[in-house]
Coordinates of N, CA and C in Angstrom, one line a residue:
X1 N 11.3 10.6 33.4 CA 10.8 9.8 32.4 C 9.4 10.7 31.6
X2 N 9.5 10.8 30.3 CA 8.3 11.7 29.8 C 7.0 10.9 30.0
X3 N 6.0 11.8 30.3 CA 4.7 11.2 30.8 C 4.0 11.3 29.5
X4 N 3.4 10.0 29.0 CA 2.6 10.0 27.8 C 1.0 10.3 28.4
X5 N 0.6 11.4 27.5 CA -1.0 11.8 27.9 C -1.8 10.5 27.7
X6 N -2.8 10.4 28.4 CA -3.9 9.3 28.6 C -4.8 9.5 27.1
X7 N -4.7 8.5 26.2 CA -5.4 8.7 24.7 C -6.8 8.7 25.1
X8 N -7.5 9.5 24.2 CA -8.8 9.5 24.1 C -9.3 9.0 22.8
X9 N -9.9 7.8 22.8 CA -10.3 7.0 21.8 C -11.8 7.3 21.0
X10 N -12.4 8.2 21.7 CA -13.6 8.9 21.2 C -13.7 9.2 19.7
X11 N -14.6 8.8 19.0 CA -14.7 8.9 17.5 C -13.8 8.2 16.8
X12 N -13.0 7.2 17.3 CA -12.2 6.3 16.5 C -13.0 5.1 15.9
X13 N -12.4 4.2 15.3 CA -13.1 3.0 14.7 C -12.4 1.9 15.0
X14 N -12.9 0.8 15.0 CA -12.4 -0.6 15.0 C -13.4 -1.8 14.5
X15 N -12.6 -2.7 14.0 CA -13.3 -3.9 13.6 C -12.8 -5.3 14.6
X16 N -13.8 -6.0 14.9 CA -13.3 -7.2 15.8 C -13.6 -8.6 14.7
X17 N -12.5 -9.1 14.5 CA -12.4 -10.1 13.6 C -12.3 -11.2 14.3
X18 N -13.7 -11.7 14.6 CA -14.0 -12.9 15.5 C -15.3 -13.6 15.3
X19 N -15.4 -14.8 15.1 CA -16.7 -15.5 14.9 C -17.7 -15.0 15.9
X20 N -19.0 -15.1 15.7 CA -19.9 -14.6 16.8 C -19.7 -15.5 17.9
X21 N -19.5 -14.7 19.0 CA -19.3 -15.4 20.4 C -19.6 -14.5 21.4
X22 N -19.5 -14.8 22.7 CA -19.5 -13.9 23.8 C -18.6 -13.1 23.8
X23 N -17.3 -13.5 23.6 CA -16.1 -12.7 23.7 C -16.3 -11.5 22.7
X24 N -16.9 -11.8 21.4 CA -17.1 -10.6 20.4 C -18.0 -9.8 21.0
X25 N -19.0 -10.1 21.7 CA -20.1 -9.2 22.3 C -19.4 -8.4 23.3
X26 N -18.5 -9.2 24.2 CA -17.9 -8.3 25.3 C -16.9 -7.1 25.0
X27 N -16.2 -7.4 23.8 CA -15.1 -6.7 23.2 C -16.1 -5.2 22.6
X28 N -17.0 -5.7 21.9 CA -17.9 -4.7 21.1 C -18.5 -3.7 22.4
X29 N -18.9 -4.4 23.6 CA -19.6 -3.4 24.4 C -18.4 -2.5 25.0
X30 N -17.2 -3.0 25.3 CA -16.1 -2.0 25.6 C -15.8 -1.1 24.8
X31 N -15.8 -1.3 23.4 CA -15.6 -0.3 22.5 C -16.4 0.8 22.4
X32 N -17.7 0.2 22.6 CA -18.7 1.2 22.6 C -18.6 2.2 23.7
X33 N -18.5 1.6 24.9 CA -18.2 2.6 26.1 C -17.0 3.5 25.9
X34 N -16.2 3.2 25.1 CA -14.8 4.1 24.8 C -15.3 5.1 23.9
X35 N -16.4 5.1 23.2 CA -16.8 6.0 22.1 C -16.2 5.5 20.9
X36 N -15.9 4.3 20.6 CA -15.5 3.7 19.4 C -16.6 3.1 18.5
X37 N -16.4 3.5 17.5 CA -17.4 2.8 16.4 C -16.8 1.6 16.0
X38 N -17.4 0.4 16.4 CA -16.9 -0.9 16.1 C -17.9 -1.7 15.6
X39 N -17.4 -2.7 14.7 CA -18.5 -3.7 14.2 C -17.6 -5.1 14.0
X40 N -18.4 -6.2 14.2 CA -17.8 -7.5 14.0 C -17.6 -7.9 12.6
X41 N -16.7 -8.7 12.4 CA -16.4 -9.1 10.7 C -15.9 -10.8 10.9
X42 N -16.3 -11.6 10.0 CA -16.0 -12.7 10.2 C -16.6 -13.2 8.8
X43 N -15.9 -14.1 7.9 CA -14.6 -14.8 8.3 C -13.3 -13.9 8.0
X44 N -13.5 -12.9 7.2 CA -12.3 -12.0 6.9 C -12.6 -10.5 6.8
X45 N -11.4 -9.6 6.9 CA -11.5 -8.4 6.7 C -12.0 -8.1 5.2
X46 N -12.8 -6.9 5.2 CA -12.9 -6.3 3.7 C -11.9 -5.4 3.3
X47 N -11.7 -5.0 2.4 CA -10.8 -3.9 2.0 C -11.2 -2.8 2.6
X48 N -12.6 -2.3 3.0 CA -12.9 -1.1 3.4 C -12.4 -0.9 4.8
X49 N -12.3 -2.2 5.6 CA -11.6 -2.4 6.8 C -10.1 -1.5 7.0
X50 N -9.6 -1.5 5.7 CA -8.3 -0.7 6.0 C -8.5 0.8 6.6
X51 N -9.7 1.2 6.7 CA -9.5 2.6 7.0 C -10.0 2.6 8.6
X52 N -10.1 1.4 9.4 CA -10.2 1.4 10.8 C -9.1 1.8 11.5
X53 N -9.3 2.3 12.7 CA -7.9 2.6 13.5 C -7.4 1.5 14.2
X54 N -8.3 0.4 14.4 CA -7.7 -0.6 15.1 C -8.5 -1.9 14.7
X55 N -7.7 -3.1 14.7 CA -8.2 -4.2 14.5 C -8.0 -5.3 15.6
X56 N -9.2 -5.9 16.0 CA -9.0 -7.0 17.3 C -9.4 -8.1 16.6
X57 N -8.5 -9.2 16.8 CA -8.9 -10.6 15.9 C -8.5 -11.7 17.2
X58 N -9.6 -12.7 16.5 CA -9.3 -14.1 17.4 C -8.2 -14.8 16.9
X59 N -7.0 -14.8 17.9 CA -5.7 -15.5 17.8 C -5.8 -17.0 17.7
X60 N -7.0 -17.5 18.3 CA -7.2 -18.9 18.3 C -7.5 -19.6 16.9
X61 N -8.3 -18.9 16.2 CA -9.0 -19.5 14.9 C -8.5 -18.5 13.7
X62 N -8.0 -17.4 13.8 CA -7.6 -16.6 12.7 C -6.5 -17.3 11.9
X63 N -6.5 -16.9 10.6 CA -5.5 -17.6 9.8 C -4.9 -16.8 8.7
X64 N -4.0 -17.2 8.0 CA -3.5 -16.5 6.9 C -4.7 -16.2 5.9
X65 N -4.6 -15.2 5.1 CA -5.5 -14.8 4.2 C -6.6 -14.2 4.7
X66 N -6.8 -13.8 6.0 CA -8.0 -13.1 6.5 C -7.8 -11.5 6.6
X67 N -6.6 -11.0 6.3 CA -6.3 -9.8 6.3 C -6.1 -9.3 5.1
X68 N -6.3 -8.1 4.4 CA -6.1 -7.6 3.3 C -5.0 -6.7 3.1
X69 N -3.7 -7.4 3.8 CA -2.4 -6.8 3.8 C -1.5 -7.8 3.9
X70 N -0.2 -7.5 3.6 CA 0.9 -8.4 3.7 C 1.2 -8.8 5.2
X71 N 1.5 -10.2 5.4 CA 1.5 -10.6 6.7 C 2.6 -9.8 7.7
X72 N 2.2 -9.4 8.9 CA 3.4 -8.5 9.4 C 3.5 -7.3 9.0
X73 N 2.5 -6.7 8.0 CA 2.5 -5.3 7.8 C 1.2 -4.6 8.0
X74 N 0.4 -4.7 8.9 CA -0.8 -4.1 9.2 C -0.6 -2.5 9.1
X75 N -1.7 -2.0 8.7 CA -1.7 -0.4 8.5 C -2.4 0.1 9.7
X76 N -2.6 -0.8 10.6 CA -3.1 -0.1 12.1 C -2.7 -0.9 13.2
X77 N -2.8 -0.5 14.3 CA -2.5 -1.5 15.5 C -3.5 -2.7 15.6
X78 N -3.0 -4.0 15.7 CA -3.5 -5.1 15.8 C -3.5 -5.4 17.4
X79 N -4.8 -6.0 17.9 CA -4.9 -6.5 19.2 C -5.2 -7.9 19.1
X80 N -4.5 -8.8 19.5 CA -5.0 -10.3 19.6 C -5.8 -10.8 20.6
X81 N -6.8 -11.3 20.4 CA -7.7 -12.0 21.6 C -7.3 -13.3 21.7
X82 N -6.9 -13.7 22.8 CA -5.7 -14.8 22.9 C -6.5 -15.7 24.0
X83 N -6.7 -16.9 23.5 CA -7.4 -18.1 24.5 C -6.3 -18.9 24.6
X84 N -5.8 -19.4 23.6 CA -4.9 -20.6 23.7 C -3.6 -20.1 23.7
X85 N -2.7 -20.4 24.6 CA -1.2 -20.1 24.7 C -0.3 -21.0 23.9
X86 N -0.9 -21.7 22.9 CA 0.1 -22.8 22.3 C 1.2 -21.9 21.7
X87 N 2.5 -22.5 21.8 CA 3.4 -21.7 21.2 C 3.2 -21.4 19.6
X88 N 2.8 -22.2 18.8 CA 2.6 -22.1 17.4 C 1.6 -20.9 17.4
X89 N 0.5 -20.9 17.9 CA -0.5 -20.0 17.8 C 0.2 -18.5 18.3
X90 N 0.9 -18.5 19.2 CA 1.7 -17.1 19.6 C 2.6 -16.7 18.5
X91 N 3.4 -17.7 17.8 CA 4.4 -17.3 16.8 C 3.5 -16.6 15.8
X92 N 2.4 -17.4 15.4 CA 1.7 -16.6 14.3 C 1.1 -15.5 14.5
X93 N 0.5 -15.0 15.9 CA 0.2 -13.6 16.0 C 1.3 -12.8 16.1
X94 N 2.4 -13.0 16.5 CA 3.5 -12.2 16.4 C 3.9 -11.9 15.0
X95 N 3.9 -13.0 14.1 CA 4.3 -12.8 12.8 C 3.1 -12.0 12.2
X96 N 1.9 -11.7 12.6 CA 0.8 -10.7 11.9 C 1.1 -9.3 12.4
X97 N 2.2 -9.2 13.3 CA 2.6 -7.7 13.7 C 1.6 -7.2 14.9
X98 N 1.1 -8.2 15.7 CA 0.2 -7.8 16.6 C 1.0 -6.9 17.7
X99 N 0.5 -5.6 18.2 CA 1.4 -5.1 19.2 C 0.5 -4.8 20.5
X100 N -0.6 -5.6 20.5 CA -1.4 -5.6 21.9 C -2.0 -6.8 21.9
X101 N -2.6 -7.3 23.1 CA -3.3 -8.3 23.3 C -4.3 -8.5 24.5
X102 N -5.4 -9.3 24.4 CA -6.3 -9.3 25.3 C -6.6 -10.7 25.6
X103 N -6.7 -11.3 27.0 CA -6.8 -12.5 27.3 C -8.3 -13.0 27.1
X104 N -8.6 -14.3 26.8 CA -9.9 -14.6 26.9 C -10.1 -15.7 27.9
X105 N -11.3 -15.7 28.5 CA -12.4 -15.1 28.5 C -12.4 -13.7 28.7
X106 N -13.0 -12.7 27.9 CA -12.8 -11.2 28.0 C -13.8 -10.9 29.1
X107 N -13.2 -10.2 30.1 CA -14.1 -9.7 31.2 C -14.5 -8.4 31.1
X108 N -15.2 -7.6 31.8 CA -15.7 -6.3 31.8 C -14.8 -5.1 31.7
X109 N -13.4 -5.3 31.4 CA -12.4 -4.3 31.2 C -11.4 -4.9 30.5
X110 N -10.2 -4.1 30.2 CA -9.1 -4.6 29.6 C -9.0 -4.0 28.2
X111 N -10.0 -3.6 27.6 CA -9.7 -3.0 26.2 C -9.0 -2.0 26.0
X112 N -9.3 -1.0 27.0 CA -8.7 0.4 27.0 C -7.1 0.1 27.0
X113 N -6.6 -0.7 27.9 CA -5.4 -0.8 28.1 C -4.6 -1.5 26.9
X114 N -5.4 -2.4 26.3 CA -4.9 -3.2 25.1 C -4.8 -2.3 24.0
X115 N -5.6 -1.4 23.9 CA -5.7 -0.3 22.8 C -4.4 0.5 23.1
X116 N -4.4 1.1 24.3 CA -3.4 2.1 24.7 C -1.8 1.5 24.3
X117 N -1.8 0.0 24.9 CA -0.5 -0.5 24.3 C -0.3 -0.8 23.0
X118 N -1.1 -1.4 22.3 CA -1.1 -1.6 20.9 C -1.0 -0.3 20.0
X119 N -1.8 0.9 20.4 CA -1.2 1.9 19.5 C 0.2 2.5 19.8
X120 N 0.8 2.5 21.1 CA 2.2 2.8 21.4 C 3.0 2.1 20.8
X121 N 2.8 0.7 20.7 CA 3.9 -0.3 20.1 C 3.7 -0.1 18.5
X122 N 2.6 0.1 18.1 CA 2.5 0.4 16.6 C 3.4 1.5 16.2
X123 N 3.1 2.6 16.8 CA 3.8 3.9 16.5 C 5.3 3.8 16.7
X124 N 5.7 3.2 17.6 CA 7.3 2.8 17.8 C 7.8 2.2 16.7
X125 N 7.1 1.1 16.2 CA 7.4 0.3 15.3 C 7.6 1.0 13.9
X126 N 6.6 1.8 13.7 CA 6.4 2.6 12.4 C 7.9 3.6 12.4
X127 N 7.9 4.3 13.6 CA 9.3 5.1 13.7 C 10.3 4.5 13.6
X128 N 10.6 3.2 14.1 CA 11.8 2.3 13.9 C 12.1 2.0 12.5
X129 N 10.7 1.6 11.8 CA 10.9 1.2 10.4 C 11.3 2.4 9.3
X130 N 10.9 3.6 10.0 CA 11.3 4.7 9.2 C 12.7 5.2 9.4
X131 N 13.3 5.0 10.3 CA 14.8 5.2 10.6 C 15.5 4.2 9.9
X132 N 15.2 3.1 10.1 CA 16.0 2.0 9.4 C 15.9 2.3 7.6
X133 N 14.7 2.7 7.2 CA 14.6 2.9 5.7 C 15.4 4.1 5.6
X134 N 15.5 5.0 6.3 CA 16.5 6.1 6.2 C 17.8 5.9 6.0
X135 N 18.3 5.0 7.0 CA 19.6 4.6 7.4 C 20.0 4.0 5.9
X136 N 18.9 2.9 5.5 CA 19.5 2.0 4.5 C 19.4 2.9 3.1
X137 N 18.8 4.1 2.8 CA 18.7 5.0 1.8 C 20.2 5.6 1.9
X138 N 20.5 6.2 3.1 CA 21.8 6.8 3.2 C 23.0 5.9 2.8
X139 N 22.8 4.7 3.3 CA 24.0 3.8 3.0 C 24.1 3.5 1.3
X140 N 22.8 3.2 0.9 CA 22.7 3.1 -0.8 C 23.5 4.4 -1.3
X141 N 23.0 5.6 -0.8 CA 23.7 6.7 -1.5 C 25.0 7.3 -1.3
X142 N 25.7 6.4 -0.4 CA 27.0 6.9 0.2 C 27.9 7.0 -1.0
X143 N 27.8 6.2 -2.2 CA 29.0 6.4 -3.3 C 28.5 7.6 -4.0
X144 N 27.3 8.2 -4.1 CA 27.0 9.3 -4.7 C 27.5 10.6 -4.0
X145 N 27.5 10.5 -2.7 CA 28.0 11.4 -1.9 C 29.6 11.6 -2.0
X146 N 30.2 10.3 -2.0 CA 31.7 10.3 -2.1 C 32.3 10.9 -3.4
X147 N 31.5 10.7 -4.5 CA 31.8 11.2 -6.0 C 31.6 12.8 -5.9
X148 N 30.5 13.1 -5.3 CA 30.3 14.6 -5.0 C 31.4 15.3 -4.5
X149 N 32.0 14.7 -3.4 CA 33.0 15.2 -2.7 C 34.3 15.4 -3.3
X150 N 34.5 14.2 -3.9 CA 35.9 13.9 -4.9 C 35.9 15.0 -6.0
X151 N 34.7 15.2 -6.7 CA 34.4 16.2 -7.7 C 34.6 17.5 -7.3
X152 N 34.3 17.9 -6.2 CA 34.6 19.4 -5.4 C 35.9 19.3 -5.0
X153 N 36.7 18.4 -4.7 CA 38.0 18.5 -4.3 C 38.7 18.7 -5.5
X154 N 38.4 18.0 -6.7 CA 39.1 18.4 -7.8 C 39.1 19.7 -8.3
X155 N 37.7 20.1 -8.3 CA 37.5 21.3 -9.0 C 37.9 22.6 -8.3
X156 N 37.8 22.5 -6.9 CA 38.3 23.5 -6.1 C 39.6 23.5 -5.4
X157 N 40.5 22.4 -5.6 CA 41.5 22.0 -4.7 C 41.4 22.1 -3.2
X158 N 40.0 21.6 -2.7 CA 39.7 21.5 -1.5 C 40.1 20.3 -0.5
X159 N 40.3 20.4 0.7 CA 40.5 19.2 1.4 C 39.1 18.5 1.6
X160 N 39.0 17.2 1.8 CA 37.8 16.3 2.0 C 36.8 17.0 2.8
X161 N 37.5 17.3 4.1 CA 36.6 18.1 5.1 C 36.0 19.4 4.7
X162 N 36.8 20.1 4.0 CA 36.3 21.5 3.2 C 35.1 21.0 2.4
X163 N 35.4 20.0 1.4 CA 34.5 19.8 0.2 C 33.0 19.4 0.7
X164 N 33.2 18.4 1.9 CA 31.9 18.0 2.6 C 31.1 19.1 3.2
X165 N 31.8 20.1 3.9 CA 31.4 21.4 4.4 C 30.5 22.0 3.5
X166 N 31.1 22.2 2.1 CA 30.5 23.1 1.2 C 29.2 22.2 0.6
X167 N 29.3 21.0 0.5 CA 28.2 20.3 0.2 C 26.9 20.5 1.2
X168 N 27.3 20.2 2.5 CA 26.6 20.3 3.6 C 25.7 21.6 3.6
X169 N 26.5 22.6 3.4 CA 26.1 23.9 3.5 C 25.0 24.2 2.5
X170 N 25.4 23.6 1.1 CA 24.4 23.8 0.0 C 23.2 23.1 0.3
X171 N 23.3 21.8 0.7 CA 22.2 21.1 1.1 C 21.1 21.6 2.0
X172 N 21.8 22.3 3.1 CA 21.1 23.0 4.1 C 20.2 24.1 3.5
X173 N 20.8 24.8 2.8 CA 20.5 26.3 2.3 C 19.1 25.7 1.2
X174 N 19.3 24.4 0.6 CA 18.1 23.9 -0.3 C 17.1 23.2 0.5
X175 N 17.4 23.2 1.7 CA 16.4 22.3 2.8 C 16.3 20.9 2.2
X176 N 17.3 20.3 1.8 CA 17.5 19.0 1.1 C 18.5 18.2 2.3
X177 N 18.2 16.9 2.2 CA 19.3 16.0 2.7 C 20.7 16.1 2.1
X178 N 21.9 15.9 2.6 CA 23.1 15.8 1.9 C 23.1 14.6 0.7
X179 N 22.1 13.6 0.9 CA 22.0 12.7 -0.1 C 21.2 13.1 -1.3
X180 N 20.1 13.6 -0.9 CA 19.3 14.3 -2.1 C 20.0 15.3 -2.8
X181 N 20.7 16.2 -2.2 CA 21.4 17.3 -2.8 C 22.5 16.6 -3.9
X182 N 23.1 15.5 -3.4 CA 24.2 14.9 -4.3 C 23.4 14.2 -5.3
X183 N 22.4 13.6 -5.1 CA 21.7 13.2 -6.4 C 21.2 14.0 -7.3
X184 N 20.8 15.2 -7.0 CA 20.4 16.1 -7.8 C 21.7 16.9 -8.6
X185 N 22.7 16.8 -7.9 CA 24.0 17.3 -8.6 C 24.4 16.3 -9.6
X186 N 24.3 14.9 -9.4 CA 24.8 13.9 -10.1 C 23.9 13.9 -11.5
X187 N 22.6 14.2 -11.3 CA 21.6 14.3 -12.4 C 21.6 15.7 -13.4
X188 N 22.4 17.0 -12.5 CA 22.4 18.1 -13.3 C 23.7 18.8 -13.3
X189 N 23.6 19.8 -12.4 CA 24.9 20.7 -12.4 C 26.4 19.8 -12.0
X190 N 27.4 20.3 -12.6 CA 28.7 19.5 -12.4 C 29.3 20.1 -11.0
X191 N 28.9 21.4 -10.6 CA 29.5 21.9 -9.4 C 28.8 21.1 -8.0
X192 N 29.2 20.7 -7.3 CA 28.5 20.0 -6.1 C 28.2 21.2 -5.2
X193 N 28.8 22.4 -5.2 CA 28.3 23.4 -4.3 C 27.3 24.4 -4.9
X194 N 27.0 24.0 -6.1 CA 26.1 25.2 -6.9 C 24.9 25.6 -6.1
X195 N 24.3 24.7 -5.4 CA 23.0 25.0 -4.8 C 23.3 26.1 -3.8
X196 N 24.3 25.9 -3.1 CA 24.8 27.1 -2.0 C 24.8 28.4 -2.6
X197 N 25.0 28.6 -3.8 CA 25.1 29.8 -4.4 C 23.9 30.5 -4.8
X198 N 22.8 29.6 -4.6 CA 21.2 30.0 -5.1 C 21.1 29.7 -6.4
X199 N 21.7 28.8 -7.1 CA 21.7 28.4 -8.5 C 20.7 27.3 -8.5

């Protein structure tokens, strides 16, 4: 199993979206000890908070409209501060895209672990979303690739496998994906292997 290096949060920034409360104070103290520049915010985040590295929010009283982004699409890791385990509140927290949590009342520790897990989960979700988007693009452009293969087969009398190899070689030489290369061909040259010859 690959060992994940212990993160260092010094110099990072965080916003704690929570009404004035002992829990807010406890979280801010822990963030400060970790070298994180943190500030409280209530009743809503500002557009400037989009630059924060983390947002920790009150899962018990937070509501739709407090975040300046679409629900479920936070631009940074979210950590939910959970006091109530009511199913409806937990569903709402998950719908916001939280990838870490901390139980209230907040003790003298726990923020570091919550941030590590939240950042890891956030990075994994971003990576998964990027892979899905890539697969969707490839699927959408499949007809373009098929047309390029058929064109080359007709022009050169090649088999399907040989035509695909020609296109793949040309795409690699141009440092483009096969789909991007075929899109370029559809908009310009009629020879699906033109890029391979340095044209």
